[in-house]
Amino acid sequence: MLRRKKESEHNYKDERMAMVDKLKTWGYLKSKKVTDAMKNVPRHIFLPEDQKPYAYEDRPLPVGKNQTISAPHMVAIMAEALDLNGNEKVLEIGAGTGYHVSVVAEILKEGSVFSIEKIEALAKKAKENIEEAGYTNIKVITGDGTLGYKEEAPYDSIFVTAAAPDVPPPLIDQLKPGGLLLIPVGSRYQQTLTSITKTKDGELKKKNQGGCVFVPLKGKHGWKG
Ligand code: SAH
């Protein structure tokens, strides 16, 4: 009995399943693919030691360098909105800990995902976390994600996990026709999660996906300073 308890404390499996159940009950998790992905990705691996005990609470947590990992419900909302088949090429802006991109990588059985992180120390840690979690279809790049990542463009989907004052034009340019950009746009302290579909004839169709609060997207097409 004691042994079983110790084991579950160690790998947080019970806590993770309980979190997934709550996200389902609350309506954030809808599809089997996103539900399975959130069951499989161990969020505690991505957190600093002192935050691991809170890994399966539904809230953002500090991860150093003034940055936060998003709340699990936000990861679920965004992963559902991307509506991936599993063979796409995807770009994330704001790798942070590497957790969110790992949830996407878990869905992309045949696809791949690139993630840009501006803060070098976080990019390095994200790579280590991703390696520990065992994902081989993720590449983390250090740089200014408001410029996108031309080397691998165009993408089926791009998602941004930091708050933008406006939509950075390079991200629209680097989307395939029919592609989807998911980005929080608004003020520094409150944003609207916005999905933008680029139609086959290059038109942009915007949809409001609800309110959210992210740390600022800095860089050429983001907040200055
Ligand atoms: N997706 C992350 C959490 C993102 S927090 C996770 O799962 O842990 C937002 C991240 O965006 C921070 O790490 C911040 O450093 C990064 N960021 C801010 N501006 C950026 C930019 N222009 N390019 C790339 N990353 C940026």
CSV table of C-alpha atoms and ligand atoms in Angstrom, one decimal:
chain,number,residue,atom,x,y,z
A,1,MET,CA,0.0,0.0,0.0
A,2,LEU,CA,2.7,2.4,1.1
A,3,ARG,CA,4.7,1.3,-1.9
A,4,ARG,CA,1.9,2.1,-4.4
A,5,LYS,CA,1.4,5.5,-2.8
A,6,LYS,CA,5.1,6.3,-3.1
A,7,GLU,CA,5.1,5.3,-6.8
A,8,SER,CA,2.1,7.5,-7.6
A,9,GLU,CA,3.7,10.5,-5.8
A,10,HIS,CA,6.8,10.0,-7.9
A,11,ASN,CA,5.2,9.9,-11.3
A,12,TYR,CA,2.1,12.0,-10.6
A,13,LYS,CA,0.0,9.7,-12.7
A,14,ASP,CA,-3.1,9.8,-10.4
A,15,GLU,CA,-2.9,13.6,-10.2
A,16,ARG,CA,-2.5,13.9,-14.0
A,17,MET,CA,-5.5,11.7,-14.7
A,18,ALA,CA,-7.6,13.7,-12.1
A,19,MET,CA,-6.6,16.9,-13.9
A,20,VAL,CA,-7.6,15.5,-17.3
A,21,ASP,CA,-11.0,14.4,-15.9
A,22,LYS,CA,-11.6,17.9,-14.5
A,23,LEU,CA,-10.7,19.5,-17.9
A,24,LYS,CA,-13.1,17.1,-19.6
A,25,THR,CA,-15.9,17.9,-17.1
A,26,TRP,CA,-15.4,21.6,-17.5
A,27,GLY,CA,-15.6,21.2,-21.2
A,28,TYR,CA,-12.1,22.2,-22.2
A,29,LEU,CA,-11.1,18.8,-23.4
A,30,LYS,CA,-13.4,17.6,-26.3
A,31,SER,CA,-11.5,15.3,-28.6
A,32,LYS,CA,-9.9,12.0,-27.8
A,33,LYS,CA,-6.6,13.1,-29.5
A,34,VAL,CA,-6.1,16.1,-27.2
A,35,THR,CA,-7.4,14.2,-24.1
A,36,ASP,CA,-4.9,11.4,-24.8
A,37,ALA,CA,-2.1,13.9,-25.4
A,38,MET,CA,-2.7,15.6,-22.0
A,39,LYS,CA,-2.9,12.2,-20.3
A,40,ASN,CA,0.5,11.3,-21.8
A,41,VAL,CA,2.6,14.4,-21.3
A,42,PRO,CA,4.0,14.6,-17.8
A,43,ARG,CA,3.7,18.4,-16.9
A,44,HIS,CA,5.8,18.0,-13.8
A,45,ILE,CA,8.9,17.1,-15.8
A,46,PHE,CA,8.8,20.6,-17.3
A,47,LEU,CA,8.7,22.5,-14.0
A,48,PRO,CA,11.4,23.7,-11.7
A,49,GLU,CA,11.8,21.5,-8.6
A,50,ASP,CA,9.8,23.8,-6.2
A,51,GLN,CA,6.8,24.0,-8.6
A,52,LYS,CA,6.5,20.2,-9.3
A,53,PRO,CA,4.0,19.6,-6.4
A,54,TYR,CA,1.5,22.0,-8.2
A,55,ALA,CA,2.0,20.6,-11.7
A,56,TYR,CA,-1.5,19.2,-11.9
A,57,GLU,CA,-3.4,22.2,-10.6
A,58,ASP,CA,-5.2,24.1,-13.3
A,59,ARG,CA,-3.2,27.3,-13.1
A,60,PRO,CA,-0.2,29.1,-14.6
A,61,LEU,CA,3.1,28.6,-12.7
A,62,PRO,CA,6.3,30.6,-12.5
A,63,VAL,CA,9.2,29.0,-14.5
A,64,GLY,CA,12.0,31.6,-14.0
A,65,LYS,CA,13.1,34.6,-15.9
A,66,ASN,CA,9.8,36.3,-15.2
A,67,GLN,CA,7.9,33.8,-17.4
A,68,THR,CA,5.0,31.4,-16.7
A,69,ILE,CA,3.9,28.0,-18.0
A,70,SER,CA,0.2,28.4,-19.2
A,71,ALA,CA,-2.6,26.8,-17.2
A,72,PRO,CA,-3.5,23.3,-18.5
A,73,HIS,CA,-7.0,24.5,-19.5
A,74,MET,CA,-5.4,27.1,-21.9
A,75,VAL,CA,-3.2,24.4,-23.4
A,76,ALA,CA,-6.3,22.3,-23.9
A,77,ILE,CA,-8.3,25.1,-25.5
A,78,MET,CA,-5.4,25.9,-27.9
A,79,ALA,CA,-4.7,22.3,-28.8
A,80,GLU,CA,-8.4,21.7,-29.5
A,81,ALA,CA,-8.6,24.9,-31.6
A,82,LEU,CA,-5.6,23.8,-33.8
A,83,ASP,CA,-7.6,20.7,-34.7
A,84,LEU,CA,-4.6,18.7,-35.9
A,85,ASN,CA,-4.8,15.5,-38.0
A,86,GLY,CA,-1.3,14.3,-36.9
A,87,ASN,CA,0.8,14.9,-40.0
A,88,GLU,CA,1.1,18.7,-40.1
A,89,LYS,CA,4.1,21.0,-39.8
A,90,VAL,CA,3.5,23.4,-36.9
A,91,LEU,CA,5.3,26.4,-35.4
A,92,GLU,CA,5.1,27.6,-31.8
A,93,ILE,CA,6.3,31.0,-30.7
A,94,GLY,CA,7.3,31.0,-27.0
A,95,ALA,CA,8.7,27.6,-26.1
A,96,GLY,CA,9.0,28.5,-22.3
A,97,THR,CA,9.4,25.1,-20.6
A,98,GLY,CA,8.6,23.1,-23.7
A,99,TYR,CA,5.4,21.6,-22.2
A,100,HIS,CA,2.8,23.1,-24.6
A,101,VAL,CA,4.8,22.1,-27.6
A,102,SER,CA,5.1,18.6,-26.2
A,103,VAL,CA,1.3,18.3,-26.0
A,104,VAL,CA,1.2,19.3,-29.7
A,105,ALA,CA,4.1,16.9,-30.6
A,106,GLU,CA,2.1,14.1,-28.9
A,107,ILE,CA,-0.8,14.7,-31.3
A,108,LEU,CA,1.6,15.0,-34.3
A,109,LYS,CA,2.3,11.3,-34.8
A,110,GLU,CA,3.6,11.8,-38.3
A,111,GLY,CA,4.3,15.6,-38.2
A,112,SER,CA,6.8,17.9,-36.7
A,113,VAL,CA,6.8,21.1,-34.6
A,114,PHE,CA,9.3,23.9,-34.4
A,115,SER,CA,9.3,26.2,-31.4
A,116,ILE,CA,11.1,29.5,-31.0
A,117,GLU,CA,12.1,30.9,-27.6
A,118,LYS,CA,13.6,34.4,-27.1
A,119,ILE,CA,15.4,33.8,-23.8
A,120,GLU,CA,18.4,31.5,-24.4
A,121,ALA,CA,18.4,30.0,-20.9
A,122,LEU,CA,14.8,28.9,-21.3
A,123,ALA,CA,15.4,27.5,-24.7
A,124,LYS,CA,18.2,25.4,-23.3
A,125,LYS,CA,16.1,24.2,-20.5
A,126,ALA,CA,13.1,23.5,-22.8
A,127,LYS,CA,15.4,21.3,-25.0
A,128,GLU,CA,16.5,19.3,-21.9
A,129,ASN,CA,12.9,18.9,-20.7
A,130,ILE,CA,11.7,17.7,-24.1
A,131,GLU,CA,14.6,15.2,-24.3
A,132,GLU,CA,13.7,13.9,-20.8
A,133,ALA,CA,10.0,13.6,-21.9
A,134,GLY,CA,11.2,11.7,-25.0
A,135,TYR,CA,9.9,13.7,-27.9
A,136,THR,CA,12.0,13.6,-31.1
A,137,ASN,CA,9.7,15.5,-33.4
A,138,ILE,CA,10.3,18.9,-31.8
A,139,LYS,CA,13.1,21.4,-32.7
A,140,VAL,CA,13.6,24.4,-30.3
A,141,ILE,CA,15.3,27.4,-31.8
A,142,THR,CA,16.5,30.5,-29.9
A,143,GLY,CA,15.4,33.8,-31.6
A,144,ASP,CA,12.7,36.4,-32.1
A,145,GLY,CA,9.6,34.5,-32.9
A,146,THR,CA,7.7,37.6,-34.1
A,147,LEU,CA,9.8,37.1,-37.3
A,148,GLY,CA,8.5,33.5,-37.6
A,149,TYR,CA,11.0,30.8,-38.7
A,150,LYS,CA,11.6,31.2,-42.4
A,151,GLU,CA,13.9,28.2,-42.7
A,152,GLU,CA,11.0,25.7,-42.3
A,153,ALA,CA,8.1,27.8,-43.7
A,154,PRO,CA,5.3,27.5,-44.7
A,155,TYR,CA,3.4,25.9,-41.8
A,156,ASP,CA,0.0,24.3,-41.6
A,157,SER,CA,-0.5,26.0,-38.2
A,158,ILE,CA,1.3,28.5,-36.0
A,159,PHE,CA,0.4,29.2,-32.4
A,160,VAL,CA,1.7,31.9,-30.1
A,161,THR,CA,1.9,31.5,-26.4
A,162,ALA,CA,2.7,35.1,-25.5
A,163,ALA,CA,0.5,38.2,-25.8
A,164,ALA,CA,0.9,40.3,-28.9
A,165,PRO,CA,-0.1,43.9,-29.4
A,166,ASP,CA,-1.0,43.1,-33.0
A,167,VAL,CA,-0.6,40.1,-35.4
A,168,PRO,CA,3.0,40.0,-36.6
A,169,PRO,CA,2.9,40.1,-40.4
A,170,PRO,CA,5.6,37.4,-40.9
A,171,LEU,CA,3.4,34.8,-39.2
A,172,ILE,CA,0.7,35.4,-41.7
A,173,ASP,CA,3.2,35.2,-44.6
A,174,GLN,CA,4.6,31.9,-43.3
A,175,LEU,CA,1.2,30.2,-43.1
A,176,LYS,CA,0.2,27.8,-45.9
A,177,PRO,CA,-3.1,28.6,-47.8
A,178,GLY,CA,-5.7,27.0,-45.6
A,179,GLY,CA,-3.5,27.4,-42.6
A,180,LEU,CA,-4.4,28.5,-39.1
A,181,LEU,CA,-2.7,31.1,-36.8
A,182,LEU,CA,-3.7,31.1,-33.1
A,183,ILE,CA,-2.6,34.1,-31.2
A,184,PRO,CA,-3.5,36.1,-28.1
A,185,VAL,CA,-4.0,39.7,-29.2
A,186,GLY,CA,-4.7,42.7,-27.0
A,187,SER,CA,-3.3,44.9,-24.2
A,188,ARG,CA,-0.4,43.9,-22.0
A,189,TYR,CA,-2.6,42.6,-19.3
A,190,GLN,CA,-5.6,41.1,-21.1
A,191,GLN,CA,-6.1,39.6,-24.5
A,192,THR,CA,-8.4,37.8,-26.9
A,193,LEU,CA,-7.3,34.4,-28.1
A,194,THR,CA,-7.8,34.9,-31.9
A,195,SER,CA,-7.8,32.3,-34.6
A,196,ILE,CA,-7.0,33.5,-38.1
A,197,THR,CA,-7.5,31.2,-41.1
A,198,LYS,CA,-5.7,32.1,-44.3
A,199,THR,CA,-8.1,30.9,-47.1
A,200,LYS,CA,-6.9,29.4,-50.3
A,201,ASP,CA,-7.1,32.8,-52.0
A,202,GLY,CA,-5.2,34.5,-49.2
A,203,GLU,CA,-8.1,36.1,-47.4
A,204,LEU,CA,-8.0,36.2,-43.6
A,205,LYS,CA,-10.9,35.0,-41.5
A,206,LYS,CA,-10.7,35.9,-37.8
A,207,LYS,CA,-12.5,34.3,-35.0
A,208,ASN,CA,-12.6,35.2,-31.3
A,209,GLN,CA,-11.8,32.2,-29.1
A,210,GLY,CA,-12.3,33.9,-25.7
A,211,GLY,CA,-10.4,36.0,-23.2
A,212,CYS,CA,-7.0,35.1,-21.9
A,213,VAL,CA,-3.9,36.5,-20.1
A,214,PHE,CA,-0.4,35.7,-21.3
A,215,VAL,CA,3.0,37.2,-20.6
A,216,PRO,CA,4.1,39.8,-23.3
A,217,LEU,CA,5.4,38.8,-26.7
A,218,LYS,CA,8.6,40.9,-27.0
A,219,GLY,CA,10.6,41.6,-30.2
A,220,LYS,CA,10.4,43.3,-33.6
A,221,HIS,CA,6.6,42.9,-34.0
A,222,GLY,CA,5.8,42.5,-30.3
A,223,TRP,CA,6.1,44.8,-27.3
A,224,LYS,CA,9.3,46.8,-27.0
A,225,GLY,CA,11.6,46.5,-24.0
B,1,SAH,N1,4.5,27.6,-24.1
B,1,SAH,C1,5.3,27.8,-22.9
B,1,SAH,C2,4.8,29.0,-22.0
B,1,SAH,C3,5.0,30.3,-22.7
B,1,SAH,S1,5.4,31.7,-21.7
B,1,SAH,C4,5.2,26.5,-22.0
B,1,SAH,O1,4.5,25.5,-22.4
B,1,SAH,O2,5.9,26.5,-21.0
B,1,SAH,C5,5.8,32.7,-23.0
B,1,SAH,C6,7.2,32.5,-23.6
B,1,SAH,O3,7.3,33.4,-24.7
B,1,SAH,C7,8.3,33.0,-22.6
B,1,SAH,O4,9.2,31.9,-22.4
B,1,SAH,C8,9.0,34.1,-23.3
B,1,SAH,O5,10.4,34.2,-23.1
B,1,SAH,C9,8.7,33.8,-24.8
B,1,SAH,N2,8.7,34.9,-25.7
B,1,SAH,C10,8.4,36.2,-25.6
B,1,SAH,N3,8.6,36.9,-26.7
B,1,SAH,C11,9.1,36.1,-27.6
B,1,SAH,C12,9.5,36.2,-28.9
B,1,SAH,N4,9.5,37.3,-29.6
B,1,SAH,N5,10.0,35.1,-29.6
B,1,SAH,C13,10.1,33.9,-28.9
B,1,SAH,N6,9.7,33.7,-27.6
B,1,SAH,C14,9.2,34.8,-27.0
